[in-house]
Coordinates of C-alpha atoms and ligand atoms in Angstrom, one line a residue:
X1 CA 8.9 -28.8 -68.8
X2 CA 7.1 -29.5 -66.0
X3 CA 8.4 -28.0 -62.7
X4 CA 7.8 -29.3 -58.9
X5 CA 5.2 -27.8 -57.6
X6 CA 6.1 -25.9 -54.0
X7 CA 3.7 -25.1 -50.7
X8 CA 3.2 -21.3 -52.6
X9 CA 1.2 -23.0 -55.1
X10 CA -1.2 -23.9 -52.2
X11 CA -1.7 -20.6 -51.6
X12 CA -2.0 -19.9 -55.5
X13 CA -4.2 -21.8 -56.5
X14 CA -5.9 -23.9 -53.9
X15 CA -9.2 -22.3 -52.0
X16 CA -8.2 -21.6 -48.2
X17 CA -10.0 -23.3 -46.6
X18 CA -7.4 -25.4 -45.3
X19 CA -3.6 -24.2 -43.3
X20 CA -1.1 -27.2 -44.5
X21 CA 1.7 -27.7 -43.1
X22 CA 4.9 -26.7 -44.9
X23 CA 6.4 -29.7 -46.1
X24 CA 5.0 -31.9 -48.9
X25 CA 5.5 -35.0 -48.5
X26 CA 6.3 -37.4 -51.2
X27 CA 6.4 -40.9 -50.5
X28 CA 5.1 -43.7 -47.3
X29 CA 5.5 -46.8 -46.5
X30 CA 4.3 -48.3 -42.9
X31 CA 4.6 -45.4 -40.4
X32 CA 7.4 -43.6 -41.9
X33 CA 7.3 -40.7 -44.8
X34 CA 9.4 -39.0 -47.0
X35 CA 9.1 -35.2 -47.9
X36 CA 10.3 -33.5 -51.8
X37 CA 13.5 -33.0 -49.8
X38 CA 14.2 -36.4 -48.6
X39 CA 13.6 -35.7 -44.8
X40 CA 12.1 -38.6 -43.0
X41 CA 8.5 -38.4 -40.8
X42 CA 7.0 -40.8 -38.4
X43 CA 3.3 -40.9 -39.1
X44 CA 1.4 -40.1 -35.7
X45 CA -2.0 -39.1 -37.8
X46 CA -2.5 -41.8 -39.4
X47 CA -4.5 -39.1 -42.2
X48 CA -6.3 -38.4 -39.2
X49 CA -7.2 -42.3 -38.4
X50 CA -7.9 -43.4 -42.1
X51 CA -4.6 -45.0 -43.0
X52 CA -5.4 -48.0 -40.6
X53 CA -2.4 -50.3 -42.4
X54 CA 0.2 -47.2 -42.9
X55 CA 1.2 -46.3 -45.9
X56 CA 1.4 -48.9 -48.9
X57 CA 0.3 -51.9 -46.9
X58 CA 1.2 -54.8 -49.7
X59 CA -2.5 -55.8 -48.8
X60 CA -4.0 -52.9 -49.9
X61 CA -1.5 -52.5 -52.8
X62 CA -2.2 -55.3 -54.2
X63 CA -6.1 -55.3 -54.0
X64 CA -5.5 -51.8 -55.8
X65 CA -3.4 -53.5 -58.6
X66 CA -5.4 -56.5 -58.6
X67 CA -8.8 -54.8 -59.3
X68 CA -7.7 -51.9 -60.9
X69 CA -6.5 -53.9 -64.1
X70 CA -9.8 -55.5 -64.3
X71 CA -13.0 -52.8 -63.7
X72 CA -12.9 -49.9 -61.8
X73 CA -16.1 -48.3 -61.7
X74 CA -19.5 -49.2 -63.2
X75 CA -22.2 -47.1 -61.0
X76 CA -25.1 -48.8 -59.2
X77 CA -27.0 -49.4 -62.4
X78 CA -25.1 -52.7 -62.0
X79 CA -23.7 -54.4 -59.1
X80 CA -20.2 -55.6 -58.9
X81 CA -18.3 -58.3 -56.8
X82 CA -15.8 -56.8 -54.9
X83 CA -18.7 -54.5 -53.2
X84 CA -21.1 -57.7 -52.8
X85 CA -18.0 -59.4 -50.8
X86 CA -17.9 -56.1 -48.9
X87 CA -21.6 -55.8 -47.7
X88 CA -21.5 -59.6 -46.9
X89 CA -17.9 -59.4 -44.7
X90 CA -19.6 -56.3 -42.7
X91 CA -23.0 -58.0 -42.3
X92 CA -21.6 -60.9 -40.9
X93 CA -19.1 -59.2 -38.5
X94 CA -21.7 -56.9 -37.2
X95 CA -25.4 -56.4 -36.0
X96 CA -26.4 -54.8 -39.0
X97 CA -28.2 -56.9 -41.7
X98 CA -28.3 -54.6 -44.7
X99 CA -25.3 -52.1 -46.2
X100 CA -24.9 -48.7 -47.6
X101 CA -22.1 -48.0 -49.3
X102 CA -20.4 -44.9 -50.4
X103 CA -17.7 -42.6 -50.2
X104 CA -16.8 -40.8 -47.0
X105 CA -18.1 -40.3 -43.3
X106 CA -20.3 -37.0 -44.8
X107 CA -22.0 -39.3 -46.8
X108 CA -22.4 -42.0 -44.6
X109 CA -24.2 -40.0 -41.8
X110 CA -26.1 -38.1 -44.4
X111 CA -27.5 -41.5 -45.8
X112 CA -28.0 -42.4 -41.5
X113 CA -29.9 -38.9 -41.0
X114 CA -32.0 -39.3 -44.3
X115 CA -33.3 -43.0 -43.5
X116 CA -34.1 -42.1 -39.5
X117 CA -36.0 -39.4 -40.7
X118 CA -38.0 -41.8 -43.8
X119 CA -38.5 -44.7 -41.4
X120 CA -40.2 -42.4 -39.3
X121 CA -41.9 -40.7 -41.5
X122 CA -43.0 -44.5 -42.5
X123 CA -43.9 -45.6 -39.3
X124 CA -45.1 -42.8 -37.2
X125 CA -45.9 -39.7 -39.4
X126 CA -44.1 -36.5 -40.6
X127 CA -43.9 -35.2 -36.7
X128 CA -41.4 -37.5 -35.6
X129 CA -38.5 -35.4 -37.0
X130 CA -36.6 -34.3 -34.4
X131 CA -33.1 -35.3 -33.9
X132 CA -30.8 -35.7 -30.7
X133 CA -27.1 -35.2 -31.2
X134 CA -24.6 -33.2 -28.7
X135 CA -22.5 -30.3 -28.3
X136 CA -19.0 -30.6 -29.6
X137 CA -19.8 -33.7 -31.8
X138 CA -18.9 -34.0 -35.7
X139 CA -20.6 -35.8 -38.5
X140 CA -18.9 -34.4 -41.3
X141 CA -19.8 -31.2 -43.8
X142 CA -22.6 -31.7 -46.0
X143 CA -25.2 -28.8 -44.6
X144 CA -27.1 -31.4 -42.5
X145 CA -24.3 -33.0 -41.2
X146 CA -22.8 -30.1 -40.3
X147 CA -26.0 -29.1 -38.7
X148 CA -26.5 -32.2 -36.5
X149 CA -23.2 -31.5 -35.4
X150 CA -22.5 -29.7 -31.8
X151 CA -19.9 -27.2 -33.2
X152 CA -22.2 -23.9 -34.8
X153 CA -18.9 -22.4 -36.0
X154 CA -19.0 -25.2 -38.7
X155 CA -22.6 -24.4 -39.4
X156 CA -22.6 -20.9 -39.3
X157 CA -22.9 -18.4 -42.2
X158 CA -24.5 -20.7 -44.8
X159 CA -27.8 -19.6 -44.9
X160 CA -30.7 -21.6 -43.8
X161 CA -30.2 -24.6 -41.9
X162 CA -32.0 -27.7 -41.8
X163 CA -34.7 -27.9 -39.0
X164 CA -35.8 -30.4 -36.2
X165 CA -32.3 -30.3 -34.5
X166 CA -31.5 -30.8 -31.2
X167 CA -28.2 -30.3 -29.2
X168 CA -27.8 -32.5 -25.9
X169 CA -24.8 -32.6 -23.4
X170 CA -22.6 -35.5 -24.1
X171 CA -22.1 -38.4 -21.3
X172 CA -25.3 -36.1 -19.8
X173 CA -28.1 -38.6 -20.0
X174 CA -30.3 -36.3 -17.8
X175 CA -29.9 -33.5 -20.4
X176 CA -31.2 -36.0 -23.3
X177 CA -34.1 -37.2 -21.4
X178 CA -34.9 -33.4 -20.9
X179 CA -35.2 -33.2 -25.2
X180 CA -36.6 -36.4 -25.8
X181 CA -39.8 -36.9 -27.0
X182 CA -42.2 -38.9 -29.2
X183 CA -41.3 -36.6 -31.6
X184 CA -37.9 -37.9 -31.5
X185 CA -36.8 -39.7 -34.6
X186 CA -33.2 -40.7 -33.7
X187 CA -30.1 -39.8 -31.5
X188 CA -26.8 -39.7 -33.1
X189 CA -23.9 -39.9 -31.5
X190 CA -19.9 -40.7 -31.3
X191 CA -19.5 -43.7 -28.8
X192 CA -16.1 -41.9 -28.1
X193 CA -15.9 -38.2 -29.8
X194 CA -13.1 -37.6 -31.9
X195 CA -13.0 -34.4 -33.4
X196 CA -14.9 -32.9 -30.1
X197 CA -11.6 -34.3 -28.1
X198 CA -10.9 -37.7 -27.5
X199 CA -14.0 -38.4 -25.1
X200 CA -15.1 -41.5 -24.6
X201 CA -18.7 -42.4 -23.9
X202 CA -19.0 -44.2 -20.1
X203 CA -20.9 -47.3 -20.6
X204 CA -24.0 -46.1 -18.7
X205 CA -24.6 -43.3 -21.2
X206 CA -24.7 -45.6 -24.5
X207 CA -26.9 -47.8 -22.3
X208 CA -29.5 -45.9 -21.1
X209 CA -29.5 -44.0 -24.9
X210 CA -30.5 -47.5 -26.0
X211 CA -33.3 -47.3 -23.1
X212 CA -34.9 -43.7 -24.0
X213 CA -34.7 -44.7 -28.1
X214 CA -36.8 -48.0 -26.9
X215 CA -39.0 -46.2 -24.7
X216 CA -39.7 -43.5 -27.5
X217 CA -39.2 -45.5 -30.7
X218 CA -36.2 -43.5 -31.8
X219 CA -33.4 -45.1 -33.7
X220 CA -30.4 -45.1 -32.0
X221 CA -27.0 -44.2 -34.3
X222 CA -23.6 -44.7 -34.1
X223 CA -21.4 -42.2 -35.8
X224 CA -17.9 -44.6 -36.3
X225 CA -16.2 -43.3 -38.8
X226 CA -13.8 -42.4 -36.8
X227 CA -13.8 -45.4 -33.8
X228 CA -14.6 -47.7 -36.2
X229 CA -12.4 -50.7 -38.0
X230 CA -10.2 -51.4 -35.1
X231 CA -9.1 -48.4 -34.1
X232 CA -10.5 -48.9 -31.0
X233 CA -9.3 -52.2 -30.2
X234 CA -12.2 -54.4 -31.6
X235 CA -13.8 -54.2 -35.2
X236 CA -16.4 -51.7 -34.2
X237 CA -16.6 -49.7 -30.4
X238 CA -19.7 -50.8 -30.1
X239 CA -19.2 -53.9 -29.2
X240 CA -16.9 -52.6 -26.5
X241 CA -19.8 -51.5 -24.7
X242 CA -21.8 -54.1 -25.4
X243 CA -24.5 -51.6 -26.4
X244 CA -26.0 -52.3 -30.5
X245 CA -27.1 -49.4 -32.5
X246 CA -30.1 -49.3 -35.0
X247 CA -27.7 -48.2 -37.6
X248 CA -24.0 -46.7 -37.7
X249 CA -21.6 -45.5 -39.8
X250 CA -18.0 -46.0 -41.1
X251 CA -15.6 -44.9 -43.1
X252 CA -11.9 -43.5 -42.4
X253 CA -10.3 -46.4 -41.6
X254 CA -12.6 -48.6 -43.9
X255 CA -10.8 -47.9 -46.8
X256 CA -7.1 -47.4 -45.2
X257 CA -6.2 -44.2 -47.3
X258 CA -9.1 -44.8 -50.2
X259 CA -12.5 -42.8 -50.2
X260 CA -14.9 -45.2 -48.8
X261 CA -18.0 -45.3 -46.4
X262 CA -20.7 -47.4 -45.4
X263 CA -24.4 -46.9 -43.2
X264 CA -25.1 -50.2 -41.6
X265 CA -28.3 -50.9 -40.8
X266 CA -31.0 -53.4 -39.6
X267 CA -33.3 -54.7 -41.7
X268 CA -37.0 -53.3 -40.9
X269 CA -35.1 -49.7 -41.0
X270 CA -33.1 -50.3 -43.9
X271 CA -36.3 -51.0 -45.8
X272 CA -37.5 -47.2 -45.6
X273 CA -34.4 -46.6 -48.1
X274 CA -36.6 -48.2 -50.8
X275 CA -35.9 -48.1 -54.4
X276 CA -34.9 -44.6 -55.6
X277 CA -34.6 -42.9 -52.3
X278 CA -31.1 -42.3 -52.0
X279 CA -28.0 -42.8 -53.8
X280 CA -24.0 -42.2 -55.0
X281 CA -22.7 -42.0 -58.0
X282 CA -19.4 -43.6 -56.8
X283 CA -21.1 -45.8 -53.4
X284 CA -19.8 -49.5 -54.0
X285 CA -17.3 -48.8 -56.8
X286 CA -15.4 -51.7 -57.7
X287 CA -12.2 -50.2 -57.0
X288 CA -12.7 -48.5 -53.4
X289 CA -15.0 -51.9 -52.1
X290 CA -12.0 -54.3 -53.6
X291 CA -9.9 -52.1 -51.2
X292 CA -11.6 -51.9 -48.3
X293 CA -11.9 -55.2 -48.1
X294 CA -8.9 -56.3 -48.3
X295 CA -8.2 -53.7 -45.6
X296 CA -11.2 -55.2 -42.9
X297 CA -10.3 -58.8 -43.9
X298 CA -6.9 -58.2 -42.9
X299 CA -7.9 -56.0 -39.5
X300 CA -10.3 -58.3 -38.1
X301 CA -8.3 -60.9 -37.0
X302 CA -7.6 -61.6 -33.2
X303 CA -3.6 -60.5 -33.9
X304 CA -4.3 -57.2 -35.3
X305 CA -6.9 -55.7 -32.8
X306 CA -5.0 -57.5 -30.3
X307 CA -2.0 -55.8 -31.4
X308 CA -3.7 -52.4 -31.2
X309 CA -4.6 -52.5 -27.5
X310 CA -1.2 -53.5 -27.1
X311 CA -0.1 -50.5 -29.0
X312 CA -2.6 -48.2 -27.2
X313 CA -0.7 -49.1 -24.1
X314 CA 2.9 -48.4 -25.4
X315 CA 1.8 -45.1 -26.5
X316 CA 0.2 -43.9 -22.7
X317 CA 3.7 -45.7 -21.3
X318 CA 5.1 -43.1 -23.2
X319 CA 3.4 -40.4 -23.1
X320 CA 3.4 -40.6 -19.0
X321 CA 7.1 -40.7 -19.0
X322 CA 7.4 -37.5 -21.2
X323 CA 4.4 -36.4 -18.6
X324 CA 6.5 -37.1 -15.8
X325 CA 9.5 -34.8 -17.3
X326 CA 7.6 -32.1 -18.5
X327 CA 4.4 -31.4 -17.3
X328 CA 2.3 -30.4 -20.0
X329 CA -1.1 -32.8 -20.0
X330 CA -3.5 -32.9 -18.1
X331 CA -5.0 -36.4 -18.7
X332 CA -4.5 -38.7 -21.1
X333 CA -6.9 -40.8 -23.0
X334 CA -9.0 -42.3 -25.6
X335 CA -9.0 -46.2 -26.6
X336 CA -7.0 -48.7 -29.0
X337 CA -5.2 -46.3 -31.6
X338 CA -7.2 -42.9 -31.4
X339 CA -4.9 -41.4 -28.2
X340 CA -5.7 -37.9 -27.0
X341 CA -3.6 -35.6 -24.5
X342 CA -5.1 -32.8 -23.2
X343 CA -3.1 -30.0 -22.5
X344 CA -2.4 -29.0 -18.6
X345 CA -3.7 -25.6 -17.4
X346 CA -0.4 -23.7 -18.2
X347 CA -0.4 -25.1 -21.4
X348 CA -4.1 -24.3 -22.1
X349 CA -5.3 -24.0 -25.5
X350 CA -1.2 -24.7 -27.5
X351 CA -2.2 -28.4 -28.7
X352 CA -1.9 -26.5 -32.0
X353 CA 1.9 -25.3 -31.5
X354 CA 2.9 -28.7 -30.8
X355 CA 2.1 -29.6 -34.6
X356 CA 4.7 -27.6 -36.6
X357 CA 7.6 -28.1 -34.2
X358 CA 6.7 -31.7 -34.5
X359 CA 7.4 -31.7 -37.7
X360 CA 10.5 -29.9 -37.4
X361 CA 12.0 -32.6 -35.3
X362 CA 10.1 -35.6 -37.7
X363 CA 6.6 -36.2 -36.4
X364 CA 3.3 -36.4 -37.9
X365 CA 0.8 -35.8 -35.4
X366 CA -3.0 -34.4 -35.0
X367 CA -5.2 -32.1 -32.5
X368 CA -8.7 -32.5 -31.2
X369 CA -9.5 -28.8 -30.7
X370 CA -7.1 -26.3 -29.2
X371 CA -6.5 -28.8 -26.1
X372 CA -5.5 -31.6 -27.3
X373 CA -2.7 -33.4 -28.8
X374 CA -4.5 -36.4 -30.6
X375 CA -3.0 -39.3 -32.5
X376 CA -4.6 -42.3 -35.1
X377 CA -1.2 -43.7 -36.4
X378 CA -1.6 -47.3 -38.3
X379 CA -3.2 -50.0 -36.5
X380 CA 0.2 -52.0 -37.4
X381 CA 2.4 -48.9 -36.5
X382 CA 6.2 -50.9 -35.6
X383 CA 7.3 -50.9 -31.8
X384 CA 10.6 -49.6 -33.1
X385 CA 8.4 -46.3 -34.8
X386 CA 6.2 -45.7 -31.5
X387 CA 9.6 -45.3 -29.5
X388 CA 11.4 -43.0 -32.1
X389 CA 8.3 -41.2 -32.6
X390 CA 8.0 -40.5 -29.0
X391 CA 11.5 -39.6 -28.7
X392 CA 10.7 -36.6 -31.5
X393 CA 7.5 -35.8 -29.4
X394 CA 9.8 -35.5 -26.8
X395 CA 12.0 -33.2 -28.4
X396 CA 9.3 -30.9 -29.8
X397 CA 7.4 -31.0 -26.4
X398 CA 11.2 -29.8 -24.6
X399 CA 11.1 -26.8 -27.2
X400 CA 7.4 -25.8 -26.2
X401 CA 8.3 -25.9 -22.3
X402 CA 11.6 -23.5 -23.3
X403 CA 9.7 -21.0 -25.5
X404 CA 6.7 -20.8 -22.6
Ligands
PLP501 C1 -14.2 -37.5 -40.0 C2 -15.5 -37.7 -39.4 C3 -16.7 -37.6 -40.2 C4 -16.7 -37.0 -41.6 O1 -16.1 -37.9 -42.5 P1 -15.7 -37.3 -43.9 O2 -15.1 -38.5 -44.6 O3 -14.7 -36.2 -43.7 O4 -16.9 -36.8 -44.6 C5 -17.9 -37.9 -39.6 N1 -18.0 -38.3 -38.3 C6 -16.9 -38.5 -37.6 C7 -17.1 -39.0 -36.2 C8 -15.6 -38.2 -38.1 O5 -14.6 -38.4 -37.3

């Protein structure tokens, strides 16, 4: 007799390394979820911007269903169709002429650190090995992600690093020229940093990036795994700015709730990842590419990113007017569907204690460090579920104001 298992068992038998929430939910579908005991959520998080179509988009149930009753997974010592039909969608939609797939951001960006540092090691010798990224960024877990990333807490306490990292000021151009070098192999970087906040890149910053990799034969990279697939309003952020990276990253949203990432790259640098330099195990599985896309076919159409910016602005209509009432932020910002509200001064640092009365009164939502309140809900999130969601935020944010 099998019994249900309960939040203890997280603490039983899972390693802590994560702090869920209490309730366990059970069942989606769009923006709204269902815990063991029936209560209903409105999804805010989105997963923390991967489930771009909600939960159980037909789309992507069916391309699960579809594929996953005729071949799974066959590893890369044979190619498949669904990940062909991938690589082709993302090389015609983008700058990028040549794709690497796998399974998460982590992997992604490792793949994206691995080739800058081969194609220079191609082109211009082993001393052109350092990289540029910036404080308070993230690029995911893997040791040399984690390193590249601007938040040492995350990197600390794991022994030896990898070397040849450098940590610039974000929207600082001064304090990047300052580091740069012809030792530089590449610059990484968030067009709008997620994890660091909900800060958005200006447009002069990404541009003159573009100028000092020129100038110093440095690849320039966009991390948009988490901007990325529509969630800022067009397929990728970059062509917001109008500013083209070298090679970038995706995943999160790629896969709309199944492990998936790709590296995008052009051609003369996707040639240093020769034959037997890298690879996954799982990259281009039959199932997760079948998924995906069906997920960016059905994003990258002028009605859904469309429908996001018009989203975006429901959302900051709304969180104004609960601005105007209470008080509690600061600013507001972000683009398309990755929202951010940072906390005013008397509120300082209690993003966080938002969260659980959230869910009390039926919200899903995320932070972006102690100061911000941060949401990624689906792309195709229901006006009628932005409103009652807000109305919940509402009531959760009333609670914080009364116990301040
Ligand atoms: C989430 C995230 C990652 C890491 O992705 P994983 O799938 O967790 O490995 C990397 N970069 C950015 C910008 C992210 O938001």
């Amino acid at each position: 007799m099998s019994t249900t298992p309960t939040r203890q068992d997280f603490d039983h038998y899972m390693t802590p390394n994560y702090a869920p929430q209490q309730i366990i939910p059970v069942r989606g579908e769009g923006s709204r979820l269902w815990d063991q005991q029936g209560r209903e959520y409105i999804d805010f998080a989105g997963g923390i911007a991967v489930n771009s179509l909600g939960h159980c988009h037909p789309v992507l149930v069916n391309a699960l269903k579809e594929q996953g009753e005729k071949l799974w997974h066959l590893s890369n010592i044979y190619t498949n169709e669904p990940a062909l039909k991938l690589a082709k969608k993302l090389v015609e939609r983008t700058f990028a002429d040549k794709v690497y797939l796998c399974s998460s951001g982590g992997e992604a960006n490792e793949a994206a650190l691995k080739l800058a540092r081969r194609y220079a090691v191609d082109h211009y010798g082993e001393k052109k090995d350092k990289i540029i990224s910036f404080n308070q960024s993230f690029h995911g877990r893997t040791l040399f992600t984690v390193s590249v990333g601007g938040q040492p807490k995350y990197s600390q306490g794991f022994g030896p690093v990898p070397g040849g990292i450098l940590h610039a000021e974000f929207n600082d151009l001064e304090s990047v020229r300052a580091l740069m070098g012809d030792d530089t192999c590449a610059v990484m970087v968030e067009p709008m940093q997620g994890e660091g906040g909900i800060l958005p890149a200006t447009p002069e910053f990404l541009k003159g990036l573009r100028e000092l990799c020129d100038q110093h034969n440095a690849l320039l990279v966009f991390d948009e795994v988490q901007t990325g697939v529509g969630r800022c309003g067009t397929l990728y952020a970059y062509e917001r700015y109008g500013v083209t990276p070298d090679i970038l990253t995706s995943a999160k949203s790629l896969g709309g709730g199944f492990p998936v990432g790709a590296m995008l790259s052009i051609d003369k640098v996707a040639k240093s990842l020769a034959f037997g330099t890298h690879g996954s195990t799982y990259g281009g599985n039959a199932l997760g590419s079948a998924i995906a896309l069906a997920a960016l076919e059905f994003i990258d159409t002028p009605d859904v990113l469309e429908g996001v910016q018009k989203r975006h602005d429901l959302f900051r209509e709304h969180l104004e007017t609960i601005n105007r009432k209470h008080g509690v932020f600061k600013e507001i910002r972000g683009m398309g569907l990755l929202i951010g509200a940072q906390m005013s001064d008397a509120y300082e640092g209690r993003a966080k204690d938002i969260l659980p009365l959230a869910i009390e009164e039926g919200l899903m939502a995320l932070i972006a460090g102690p100061n911000v309140l941060r949401m990624a809900p689906s792309l195709v999130i229901p006006e009628a579920d932005i409103a009652e969601g807000m109305a919940r935020l509402e009531r959760a944010i009333e609670r914080l104001v009364a116990s301040a």
